[in-house]
Short mmCIF file of C-alpha atoms and ligand atoms in Angstrom, two decimals:
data_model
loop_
_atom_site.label_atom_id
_atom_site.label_comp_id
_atom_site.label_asym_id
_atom_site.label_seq_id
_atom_site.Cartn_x
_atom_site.Cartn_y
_atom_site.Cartn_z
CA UNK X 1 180.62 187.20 68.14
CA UNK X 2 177.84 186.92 70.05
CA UNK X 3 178.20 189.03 73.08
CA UNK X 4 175.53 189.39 76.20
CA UNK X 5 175.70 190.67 79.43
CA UNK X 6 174.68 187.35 81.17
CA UNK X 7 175.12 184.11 79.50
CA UNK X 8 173.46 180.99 81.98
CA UNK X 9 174.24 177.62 80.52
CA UNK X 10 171.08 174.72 81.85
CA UNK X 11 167.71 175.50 80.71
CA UNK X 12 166.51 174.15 83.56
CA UNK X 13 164.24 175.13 86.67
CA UNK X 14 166.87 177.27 88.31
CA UNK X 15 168.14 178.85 85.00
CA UNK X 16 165.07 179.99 83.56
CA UNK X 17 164.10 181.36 86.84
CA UNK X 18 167.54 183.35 86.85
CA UNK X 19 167.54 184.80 83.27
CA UNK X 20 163.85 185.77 83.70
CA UNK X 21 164.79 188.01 86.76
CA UNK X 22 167.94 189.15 85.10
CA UNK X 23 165.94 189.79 82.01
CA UNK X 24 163.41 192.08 83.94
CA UNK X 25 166.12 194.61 85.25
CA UNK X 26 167.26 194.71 81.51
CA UNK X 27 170.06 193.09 81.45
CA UNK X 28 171.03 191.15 77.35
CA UNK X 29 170.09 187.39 78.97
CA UNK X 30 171.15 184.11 76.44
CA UNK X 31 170.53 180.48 77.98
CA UNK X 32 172.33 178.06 76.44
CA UNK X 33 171.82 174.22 76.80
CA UNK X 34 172.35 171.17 75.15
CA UNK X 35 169.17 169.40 75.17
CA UNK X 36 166.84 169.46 72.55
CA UNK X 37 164.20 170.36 75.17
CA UNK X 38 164.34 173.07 77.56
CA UNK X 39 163.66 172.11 81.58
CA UNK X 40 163.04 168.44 80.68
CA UNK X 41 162.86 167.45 84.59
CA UNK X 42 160.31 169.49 85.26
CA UNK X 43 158.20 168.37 82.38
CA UNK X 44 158.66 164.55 84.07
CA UNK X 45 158.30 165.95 88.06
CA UNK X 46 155.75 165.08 90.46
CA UNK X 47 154.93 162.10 88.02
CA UNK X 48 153.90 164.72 85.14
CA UNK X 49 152.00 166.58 87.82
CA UNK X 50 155.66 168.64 88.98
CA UNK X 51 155.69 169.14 92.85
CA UNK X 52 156.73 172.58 92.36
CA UNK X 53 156.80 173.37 96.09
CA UNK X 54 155.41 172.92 99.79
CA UNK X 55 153.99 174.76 101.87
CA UNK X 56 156.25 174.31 104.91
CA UNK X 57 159.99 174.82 103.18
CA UNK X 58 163.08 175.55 106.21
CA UNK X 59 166.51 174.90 105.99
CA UNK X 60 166.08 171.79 108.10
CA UNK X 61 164.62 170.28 104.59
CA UNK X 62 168.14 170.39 103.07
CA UNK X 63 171.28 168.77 103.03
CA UNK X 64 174.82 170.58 102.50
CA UNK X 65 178.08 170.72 103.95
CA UNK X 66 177.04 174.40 104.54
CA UNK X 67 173.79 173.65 106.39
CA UNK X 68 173.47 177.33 107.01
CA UNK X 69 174.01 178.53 102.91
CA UNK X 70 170.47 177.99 101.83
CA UNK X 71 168.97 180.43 104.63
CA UNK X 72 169.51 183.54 102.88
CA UNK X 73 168.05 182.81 99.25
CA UNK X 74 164.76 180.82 100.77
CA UNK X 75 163.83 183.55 102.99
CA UNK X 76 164.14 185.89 99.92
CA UNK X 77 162.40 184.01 97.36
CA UNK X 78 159.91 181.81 99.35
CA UNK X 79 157.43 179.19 98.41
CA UNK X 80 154.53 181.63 98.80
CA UNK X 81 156.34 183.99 95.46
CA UNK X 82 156.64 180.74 93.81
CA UNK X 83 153.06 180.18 94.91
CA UNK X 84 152.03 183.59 94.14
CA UNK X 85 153.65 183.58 90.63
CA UNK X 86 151.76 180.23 90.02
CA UNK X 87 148.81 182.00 90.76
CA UNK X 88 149.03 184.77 88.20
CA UNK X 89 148.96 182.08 85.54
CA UNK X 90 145.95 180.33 86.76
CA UNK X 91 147.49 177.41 87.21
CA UNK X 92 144.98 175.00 88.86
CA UNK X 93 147.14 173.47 91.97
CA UNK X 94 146.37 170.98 94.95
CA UNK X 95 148.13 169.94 97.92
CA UNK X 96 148.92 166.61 99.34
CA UNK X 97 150.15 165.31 102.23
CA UNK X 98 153.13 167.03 103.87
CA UNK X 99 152.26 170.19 102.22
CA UNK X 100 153.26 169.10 98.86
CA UNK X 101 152.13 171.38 96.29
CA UNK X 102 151.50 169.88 92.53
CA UNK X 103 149.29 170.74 89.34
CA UNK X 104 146.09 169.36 89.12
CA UNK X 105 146.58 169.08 85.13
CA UNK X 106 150.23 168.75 84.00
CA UNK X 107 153.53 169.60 84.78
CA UNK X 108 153.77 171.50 81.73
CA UNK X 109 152.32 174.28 82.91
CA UNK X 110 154.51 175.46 85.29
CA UNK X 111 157.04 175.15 82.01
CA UNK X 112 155.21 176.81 79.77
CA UNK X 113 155.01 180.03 82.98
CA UNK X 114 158.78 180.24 82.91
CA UNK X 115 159.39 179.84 79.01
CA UNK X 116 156.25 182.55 78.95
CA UNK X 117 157.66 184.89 81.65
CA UNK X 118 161.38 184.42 80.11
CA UNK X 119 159.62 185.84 76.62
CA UNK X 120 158.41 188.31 78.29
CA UNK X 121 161.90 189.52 79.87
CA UNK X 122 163.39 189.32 76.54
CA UNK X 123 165.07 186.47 77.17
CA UNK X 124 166.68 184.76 74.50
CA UNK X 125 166.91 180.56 74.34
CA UNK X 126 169.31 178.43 72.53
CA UNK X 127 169.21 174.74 72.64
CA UNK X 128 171.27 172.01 70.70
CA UNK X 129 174.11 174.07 71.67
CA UNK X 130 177.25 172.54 73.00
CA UNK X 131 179.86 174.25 74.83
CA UNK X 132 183.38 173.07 74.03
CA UNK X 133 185.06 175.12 76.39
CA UNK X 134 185.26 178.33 78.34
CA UNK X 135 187.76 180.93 78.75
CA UNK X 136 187.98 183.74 81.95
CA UNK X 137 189.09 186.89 80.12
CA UNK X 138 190.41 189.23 83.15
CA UNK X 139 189.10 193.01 83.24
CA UNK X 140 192.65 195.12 83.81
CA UNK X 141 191.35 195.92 87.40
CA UNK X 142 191.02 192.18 88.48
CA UNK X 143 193.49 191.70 90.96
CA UNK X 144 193.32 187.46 92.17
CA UNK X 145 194.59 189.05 95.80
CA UNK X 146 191.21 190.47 96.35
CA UNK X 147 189.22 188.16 94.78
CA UNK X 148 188.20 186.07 98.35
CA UNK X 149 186.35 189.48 99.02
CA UNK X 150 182.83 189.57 97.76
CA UNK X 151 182.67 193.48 97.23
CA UNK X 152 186.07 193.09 95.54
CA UNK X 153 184.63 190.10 93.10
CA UNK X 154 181.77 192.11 92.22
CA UNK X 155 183.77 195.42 91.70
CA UNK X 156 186.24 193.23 89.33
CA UNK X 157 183.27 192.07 87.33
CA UNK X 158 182.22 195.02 86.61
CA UNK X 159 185.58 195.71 85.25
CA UNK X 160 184.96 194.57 81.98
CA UNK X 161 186.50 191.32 83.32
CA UNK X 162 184.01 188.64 81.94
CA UNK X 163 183.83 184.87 79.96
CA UNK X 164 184.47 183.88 75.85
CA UNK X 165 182.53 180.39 75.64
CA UNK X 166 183.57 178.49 72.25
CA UNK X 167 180.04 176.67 71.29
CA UNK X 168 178.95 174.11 68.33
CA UNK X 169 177.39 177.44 67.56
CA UNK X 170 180.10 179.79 67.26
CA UNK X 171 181.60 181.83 69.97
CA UNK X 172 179.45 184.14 73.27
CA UNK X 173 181.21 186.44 75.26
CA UNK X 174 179.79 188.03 78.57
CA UNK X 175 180.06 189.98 81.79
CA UNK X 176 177.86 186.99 84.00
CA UNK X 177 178.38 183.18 83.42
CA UNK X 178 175.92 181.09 85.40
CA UNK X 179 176.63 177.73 85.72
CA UNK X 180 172.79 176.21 86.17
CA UNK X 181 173.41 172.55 84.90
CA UNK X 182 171.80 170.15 87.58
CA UNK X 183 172.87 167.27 89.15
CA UNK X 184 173.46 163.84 87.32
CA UNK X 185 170.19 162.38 87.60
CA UNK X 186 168.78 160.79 84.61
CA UNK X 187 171.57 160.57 81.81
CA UNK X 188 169.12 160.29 79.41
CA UNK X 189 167.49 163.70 80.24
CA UNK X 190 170.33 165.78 79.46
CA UNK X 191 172.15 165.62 82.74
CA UNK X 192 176.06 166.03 82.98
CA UNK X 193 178.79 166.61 84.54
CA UNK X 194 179.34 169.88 83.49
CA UNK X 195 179.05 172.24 86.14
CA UNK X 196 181.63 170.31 88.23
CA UNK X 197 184.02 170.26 85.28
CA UNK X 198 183.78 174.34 84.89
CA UNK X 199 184.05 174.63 89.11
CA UNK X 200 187.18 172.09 88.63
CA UNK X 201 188.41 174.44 85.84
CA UNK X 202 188.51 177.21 87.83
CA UNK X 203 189.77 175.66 91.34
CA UNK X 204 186.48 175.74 92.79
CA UNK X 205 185.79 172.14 95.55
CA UNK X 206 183.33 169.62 94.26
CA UNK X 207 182.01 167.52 97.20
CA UNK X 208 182.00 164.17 95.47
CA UNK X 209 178.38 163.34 93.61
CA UNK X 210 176.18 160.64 94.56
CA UNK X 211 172.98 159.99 93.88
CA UNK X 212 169.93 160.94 96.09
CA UNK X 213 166.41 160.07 96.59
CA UNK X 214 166.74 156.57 95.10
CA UNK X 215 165.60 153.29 95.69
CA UNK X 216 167.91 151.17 97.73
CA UNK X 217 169.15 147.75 95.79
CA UNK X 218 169.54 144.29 98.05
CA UNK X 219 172.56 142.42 98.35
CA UNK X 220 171.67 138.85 96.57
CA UNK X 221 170.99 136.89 99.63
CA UNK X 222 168.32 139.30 100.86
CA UNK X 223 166.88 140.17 97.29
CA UNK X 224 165.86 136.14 97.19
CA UNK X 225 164.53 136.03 100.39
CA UNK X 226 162.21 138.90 99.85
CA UNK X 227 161.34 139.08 96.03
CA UNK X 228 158.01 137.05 97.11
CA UNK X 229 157.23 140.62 99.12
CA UNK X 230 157.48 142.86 95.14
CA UNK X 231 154.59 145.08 95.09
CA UNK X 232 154.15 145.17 98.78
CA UNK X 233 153.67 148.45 100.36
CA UNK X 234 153.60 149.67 104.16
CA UNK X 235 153.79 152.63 106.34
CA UNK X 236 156.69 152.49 108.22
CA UNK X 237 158.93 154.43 109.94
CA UNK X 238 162.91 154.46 108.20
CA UNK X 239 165.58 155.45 109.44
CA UNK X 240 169.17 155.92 108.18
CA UNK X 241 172.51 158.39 108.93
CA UNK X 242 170.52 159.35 112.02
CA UNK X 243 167.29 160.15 110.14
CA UNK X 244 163.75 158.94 110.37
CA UNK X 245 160.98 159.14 107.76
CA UNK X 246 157.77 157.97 108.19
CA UNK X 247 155.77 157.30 105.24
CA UNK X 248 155.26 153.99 102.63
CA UNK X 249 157.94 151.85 102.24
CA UNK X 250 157.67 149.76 99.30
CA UNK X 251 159.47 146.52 97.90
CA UNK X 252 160.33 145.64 94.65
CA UNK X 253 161.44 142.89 92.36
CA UNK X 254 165.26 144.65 92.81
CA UNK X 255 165.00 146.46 96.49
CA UNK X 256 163.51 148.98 98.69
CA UNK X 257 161.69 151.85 97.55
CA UNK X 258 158.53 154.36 98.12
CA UNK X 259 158.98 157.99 100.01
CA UNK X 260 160.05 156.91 103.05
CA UNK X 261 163.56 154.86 101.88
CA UNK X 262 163.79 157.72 98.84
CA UNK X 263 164.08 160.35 101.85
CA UNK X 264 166.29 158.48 104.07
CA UNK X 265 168.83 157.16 100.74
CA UNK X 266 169.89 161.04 100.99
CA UNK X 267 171.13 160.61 104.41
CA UNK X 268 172.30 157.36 103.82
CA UNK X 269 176.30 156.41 103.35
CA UNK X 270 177.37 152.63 101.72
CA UNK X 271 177.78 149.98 103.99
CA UNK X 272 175.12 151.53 106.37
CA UNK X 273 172.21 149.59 107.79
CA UNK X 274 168.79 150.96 107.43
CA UNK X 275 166.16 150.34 109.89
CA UNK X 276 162.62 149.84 110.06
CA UNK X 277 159.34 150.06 112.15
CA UNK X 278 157.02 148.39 110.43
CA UNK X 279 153.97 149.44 113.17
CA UNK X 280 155.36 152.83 113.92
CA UNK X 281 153.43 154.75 116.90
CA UNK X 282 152.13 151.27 117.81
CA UNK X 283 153.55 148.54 121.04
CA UNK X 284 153.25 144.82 118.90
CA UNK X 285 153.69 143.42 122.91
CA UNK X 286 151.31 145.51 124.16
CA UNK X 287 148.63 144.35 121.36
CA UNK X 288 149.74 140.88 121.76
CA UNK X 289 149.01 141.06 125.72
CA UNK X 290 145.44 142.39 124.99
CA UNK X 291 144.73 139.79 122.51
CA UNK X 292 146.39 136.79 123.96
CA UNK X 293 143.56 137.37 127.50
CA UNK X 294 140.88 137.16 125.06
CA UNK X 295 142.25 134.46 122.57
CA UNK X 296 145.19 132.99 124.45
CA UNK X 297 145.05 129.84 121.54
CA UNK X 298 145.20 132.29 118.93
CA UNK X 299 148.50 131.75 116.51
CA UNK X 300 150.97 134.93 116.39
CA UNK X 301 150.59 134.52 112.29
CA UNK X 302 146.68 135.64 113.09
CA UNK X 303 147.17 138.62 114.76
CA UNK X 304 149.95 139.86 113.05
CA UNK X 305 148.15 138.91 109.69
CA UNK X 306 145.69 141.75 111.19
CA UNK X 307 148.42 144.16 111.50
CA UNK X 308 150.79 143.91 108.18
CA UNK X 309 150.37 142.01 104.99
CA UNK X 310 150.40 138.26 105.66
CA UNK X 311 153.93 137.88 102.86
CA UNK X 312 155.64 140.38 104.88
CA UNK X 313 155.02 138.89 108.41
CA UNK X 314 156.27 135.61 107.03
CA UNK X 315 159.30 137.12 105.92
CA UNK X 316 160.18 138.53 108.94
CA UNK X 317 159.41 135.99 111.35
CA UNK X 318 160.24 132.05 111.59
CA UNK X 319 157.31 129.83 110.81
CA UNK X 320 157.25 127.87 113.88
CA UNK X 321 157.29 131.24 115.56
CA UNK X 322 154.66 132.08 113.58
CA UNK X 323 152.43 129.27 114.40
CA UNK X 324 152.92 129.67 118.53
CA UNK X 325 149.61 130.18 120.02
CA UNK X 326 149.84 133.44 121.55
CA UNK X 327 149.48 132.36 125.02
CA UNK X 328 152.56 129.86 124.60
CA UNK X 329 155.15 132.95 123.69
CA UNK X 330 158.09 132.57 125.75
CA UNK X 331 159.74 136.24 126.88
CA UNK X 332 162.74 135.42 124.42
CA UNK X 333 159.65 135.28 121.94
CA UNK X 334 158.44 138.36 122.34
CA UNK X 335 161.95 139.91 122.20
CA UNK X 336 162.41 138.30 118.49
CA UNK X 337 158.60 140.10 117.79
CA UNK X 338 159.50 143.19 119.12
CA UNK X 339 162.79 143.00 117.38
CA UNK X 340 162.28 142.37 113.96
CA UNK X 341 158.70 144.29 113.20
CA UNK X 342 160.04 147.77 115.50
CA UNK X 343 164.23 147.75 114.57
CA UNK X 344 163.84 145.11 111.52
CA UNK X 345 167.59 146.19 109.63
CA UNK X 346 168.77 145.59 106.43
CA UNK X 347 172.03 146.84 105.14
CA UNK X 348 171.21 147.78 101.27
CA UNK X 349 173.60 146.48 98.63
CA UNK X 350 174.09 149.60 96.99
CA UNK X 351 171.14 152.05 94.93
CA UNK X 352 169.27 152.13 91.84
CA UNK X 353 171.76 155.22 91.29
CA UNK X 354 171.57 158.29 88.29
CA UNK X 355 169.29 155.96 86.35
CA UNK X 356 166.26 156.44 88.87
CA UNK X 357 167.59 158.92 91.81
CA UNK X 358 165.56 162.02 91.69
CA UNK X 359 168.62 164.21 92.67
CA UNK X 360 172.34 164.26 93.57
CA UNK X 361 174.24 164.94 97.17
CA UNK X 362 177.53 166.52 96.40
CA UNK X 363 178.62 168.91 94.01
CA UNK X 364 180.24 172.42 94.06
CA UNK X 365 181.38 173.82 97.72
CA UNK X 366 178.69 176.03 99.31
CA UNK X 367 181.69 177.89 101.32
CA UNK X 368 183.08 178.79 97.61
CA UNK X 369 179.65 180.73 96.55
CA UNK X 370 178.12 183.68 98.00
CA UNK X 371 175.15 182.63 99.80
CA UNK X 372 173.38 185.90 99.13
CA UNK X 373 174.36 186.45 95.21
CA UNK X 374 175.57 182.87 94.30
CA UNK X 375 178.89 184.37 92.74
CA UNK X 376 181.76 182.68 93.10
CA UNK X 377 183.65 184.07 96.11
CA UNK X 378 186.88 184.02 93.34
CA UNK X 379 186.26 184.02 90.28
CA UNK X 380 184.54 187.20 89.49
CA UNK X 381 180.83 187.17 87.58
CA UNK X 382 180.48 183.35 87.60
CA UNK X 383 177.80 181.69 89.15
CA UNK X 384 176.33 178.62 90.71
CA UNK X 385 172.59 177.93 91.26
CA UNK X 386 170.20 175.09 91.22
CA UNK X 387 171.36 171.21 92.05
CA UNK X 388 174.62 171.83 90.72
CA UNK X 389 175.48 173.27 93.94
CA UNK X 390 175.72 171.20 97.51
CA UNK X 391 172.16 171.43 98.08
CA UNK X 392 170.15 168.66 97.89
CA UNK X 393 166.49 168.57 99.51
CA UNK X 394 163.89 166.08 100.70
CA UNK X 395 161.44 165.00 98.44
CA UNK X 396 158.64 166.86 98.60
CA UNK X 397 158.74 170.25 96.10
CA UNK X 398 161.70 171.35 97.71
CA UNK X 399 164.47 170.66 95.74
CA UNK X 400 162.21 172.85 93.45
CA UNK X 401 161.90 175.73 95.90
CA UNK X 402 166.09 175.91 95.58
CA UNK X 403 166.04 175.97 92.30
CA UNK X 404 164.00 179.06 92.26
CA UNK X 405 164.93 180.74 94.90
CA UNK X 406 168.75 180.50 93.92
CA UNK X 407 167.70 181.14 90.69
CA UNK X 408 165.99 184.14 91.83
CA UNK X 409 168.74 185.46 93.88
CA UNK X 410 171.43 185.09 91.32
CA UNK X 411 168.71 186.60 88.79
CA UNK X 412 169.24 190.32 91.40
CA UNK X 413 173.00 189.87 90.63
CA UNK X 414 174.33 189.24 87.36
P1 FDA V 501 167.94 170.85 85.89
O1 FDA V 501 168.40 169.44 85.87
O2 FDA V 501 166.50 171.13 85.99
O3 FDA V 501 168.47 171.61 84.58
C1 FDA V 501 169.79 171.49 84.13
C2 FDA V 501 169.83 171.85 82.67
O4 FDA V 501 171.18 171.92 82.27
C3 FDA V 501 169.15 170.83 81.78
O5 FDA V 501 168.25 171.46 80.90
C4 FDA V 501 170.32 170.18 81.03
O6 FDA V 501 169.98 169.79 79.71
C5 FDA V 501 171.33 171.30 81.03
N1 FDA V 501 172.70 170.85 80.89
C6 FDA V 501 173.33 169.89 81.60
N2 FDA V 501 174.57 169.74 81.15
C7 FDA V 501 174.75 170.62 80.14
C8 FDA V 501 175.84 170.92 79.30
N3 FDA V 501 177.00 170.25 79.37
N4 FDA V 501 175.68 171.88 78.36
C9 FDA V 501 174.50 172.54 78.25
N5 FDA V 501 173.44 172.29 79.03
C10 FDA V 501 173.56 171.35 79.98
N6 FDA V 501 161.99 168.15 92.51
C11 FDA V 501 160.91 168.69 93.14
O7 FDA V 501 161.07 169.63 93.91
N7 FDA V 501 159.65 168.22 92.89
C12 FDA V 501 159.41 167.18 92.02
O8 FDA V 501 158.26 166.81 91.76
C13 FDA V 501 160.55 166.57 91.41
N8 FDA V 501 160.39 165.49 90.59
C14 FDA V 501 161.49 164.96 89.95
C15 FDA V 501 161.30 163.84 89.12
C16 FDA V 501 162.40 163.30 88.48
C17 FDA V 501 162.22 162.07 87.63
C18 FDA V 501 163.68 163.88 88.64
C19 FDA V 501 164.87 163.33 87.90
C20 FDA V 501 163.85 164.97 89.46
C21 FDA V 501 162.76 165.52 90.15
N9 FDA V 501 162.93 166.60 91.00
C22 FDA V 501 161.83 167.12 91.65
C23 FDA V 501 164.23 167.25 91.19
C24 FDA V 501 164.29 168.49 90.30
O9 FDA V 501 163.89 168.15 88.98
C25 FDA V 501 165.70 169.08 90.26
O10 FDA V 501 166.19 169.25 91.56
C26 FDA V 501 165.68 170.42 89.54
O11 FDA V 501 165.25 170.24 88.22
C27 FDA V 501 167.08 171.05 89.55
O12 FDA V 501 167.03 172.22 88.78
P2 FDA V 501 168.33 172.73 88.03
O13 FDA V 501 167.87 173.87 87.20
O14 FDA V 501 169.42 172.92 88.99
O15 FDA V 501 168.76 171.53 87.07
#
């Protein structure tokens, strides 16, 4: 029997932040996980570069049913100890825009930090493990009455209350189970749904997954129409669920995709229409007035053609439209401009979903968790960090920043 004080199952960001804090107050820290490869997603992040953080991180840069359960764990472990820790290991770093904090080498590093500081907490690392099931074995003081009560879960855990996990390598047993297995991004990177199976297991809500920051797919009419734009990109400003993002917007052969439509997808719900300005911050009748005193024979196509790449403007807009000289532009003209290059809107057919999203919405019920420890607010010594939980944040390092800082937090506690 192998027996620990805190077993966490996901060798990913949040875990290995969690058993290297629970490792440094001395607690007997395994992490178990199924992959061959520990913390495989941040080895890919950030494009092999890992956006490990950003400078400006608030609670207005997540979603959750719970919009007020990340506050406590990002104002304890903040971007500037992630920062700080990054700093110890001289890992060169740069920002870009938005505040967005990557490596200026490889993604690895920030890995090989966490495997390095987990060493150094005495922090032991299994992988190729599976876990076939888990039991709750119940301390004699645990009484379920109580259990809603924080103080009374942690009192009960300490009551030699605590978890037997049957494994392809033989059976654990412990006092802390933290479930740290990420969202269902990327099947073939280890992902599962594990974490909502335990949660399930032990009565615990699962908002329903979906995937997040992904590319939008077209329904077939409007894929034909604009697979001549693949490869275009353009700032723009997106908006979806009652969200706006302004940054590149890019088409390809199957959709929509660059930052701007991966941050709106996370607000977005099926059936929605998205909408685009494609000269945010800018009046297309104001800069067709100017130009039309100066060169009222010019056609629309011209100017625009100035504005926005030539395919797109002939996507949006009616040739004979198109070909108006400027000075000709009846007011219903305009309106059709105005219309389609400030509130152009396309209702996606669906997403790209787990294959490509970079994250998942959904997953286990903030209100169920303890916002300051992470334990469950029933089941005594099991935990929840990381994506696995309701959290899901905007691109930009901060998804990231919640796995360590819930990492971190739980890492106090177990
Ligand atoms: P994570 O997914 O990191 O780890 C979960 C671990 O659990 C994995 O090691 C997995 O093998 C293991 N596991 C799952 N099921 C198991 C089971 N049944 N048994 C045992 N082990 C199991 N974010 C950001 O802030 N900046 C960025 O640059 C990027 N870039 C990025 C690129 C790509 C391609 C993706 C897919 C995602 C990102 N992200 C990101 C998101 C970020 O990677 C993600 O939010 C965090 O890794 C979540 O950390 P967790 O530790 O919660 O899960």
């Amino acid at each position: 029997m192998n027996q620990y004080d805190v077993i966490i199952i996901g060798a990913g960001a949040a875990g290995l932040m969690c058993a290297i804090e629970a490792g440094k107050r001395g607690r007997r820290v395994v992490v178990l996980d199924h992959a061959r490869k520990a913390g495989s997603k941040i080895r890919m992040s950030g494009g092999g570069r890992c956006n490990f953080t950003n400078y400006d991180v608030s609670p207005a840069n997540y979603l959750s049913h719970n919009p007020h359960f990340v506050k406590s764990a990002l104002s304890r472990f903040t971007q500037w100890d992630f920062i700080a820790l990054v700093e110890r290991y001289h890992i060169p770093y740069h920002e870009r825009e938005h505040g967005q904090l990557f490596c200026d080498e490889s993604a690895k590093e920030i890995l090989d930090m966490l495997l390095a500081e987990g060493r150094d907490a005495g922090v032991s690392l299994q992988l190729k493990t599976t876990i076939e099931n888990i039991e709750h074995t119940l301390g004699p003081q645990h009484n379920p009455d109580v259990s809603a009560d924080h103080t009374s879960a942690q009192q009960a855990s300490k009551d030699q209350g605590g978890f037997l996990l049957h494994t392809s390598r033989g059976d654990y047993r412990c006092h802390s189970l933290v479930i740290a297995t990420g969202g269902l991004s990327i099947p073939s990177m280890g992902s599962s749904p594990f974490g909502y199976r335990i949660a399930e297991q032990f009565g615990i809500k699962v908002w329903p997954p979906s995937a997040g920051l992904v590319p939008f797919t077209l329904q077939p009419q409007d894929r034909e129409r604009l697979a001549p734009l693949s490869g275009i990109a353009v700032d723009a400003m997106v908006e979806a669920g009652g969200k706006a993002f302004r940054e590149n917007v890019l088409f390809t052969h199957r959709g929509l995709s660059g930052p701007a439509i991966l941050q709106v997808s996370n607000y977005w719900q099926a059936g929605q229409a998205v909408t685009i300005d494609w000269l945010p911050g800018e009046e297309v009748e104001a800069i067709i007035e100017n130009t039309r005193q100066e060169h009222p024979r010019q056609q629309l196509k011209t100017l625009l053609g100035r504005l926005l790449p030539t395919r797109l403007v002939m996507a949006l807009l009616p040739e004979a439209l198109l070909e108006t000289p400027l000075a000709q532009l009846s007011k219903a003209q305009f309106n059709e401009v105005r219309q389609q290059l400030h509130h152009w809107s396309i209702t996606p057919g669906g997403t790209e979903g787990y294959r490509t999203a970079e994250v998942t919405r959904g997953g286990i019920d903030c209100d169920a968790v303890s916002s300051k420890t992470l334990e469950s607010k029933t089941i005594p010594g099991l935990y929840f960090i990381g994506e696995v939980l309701d959290v899901t944040g905007w691109l930009g390092g901060y998804n990231f920043q919640w796995a360590w800082a819930s990492g971190w937090c739980a890492g106090q506690y177990v």
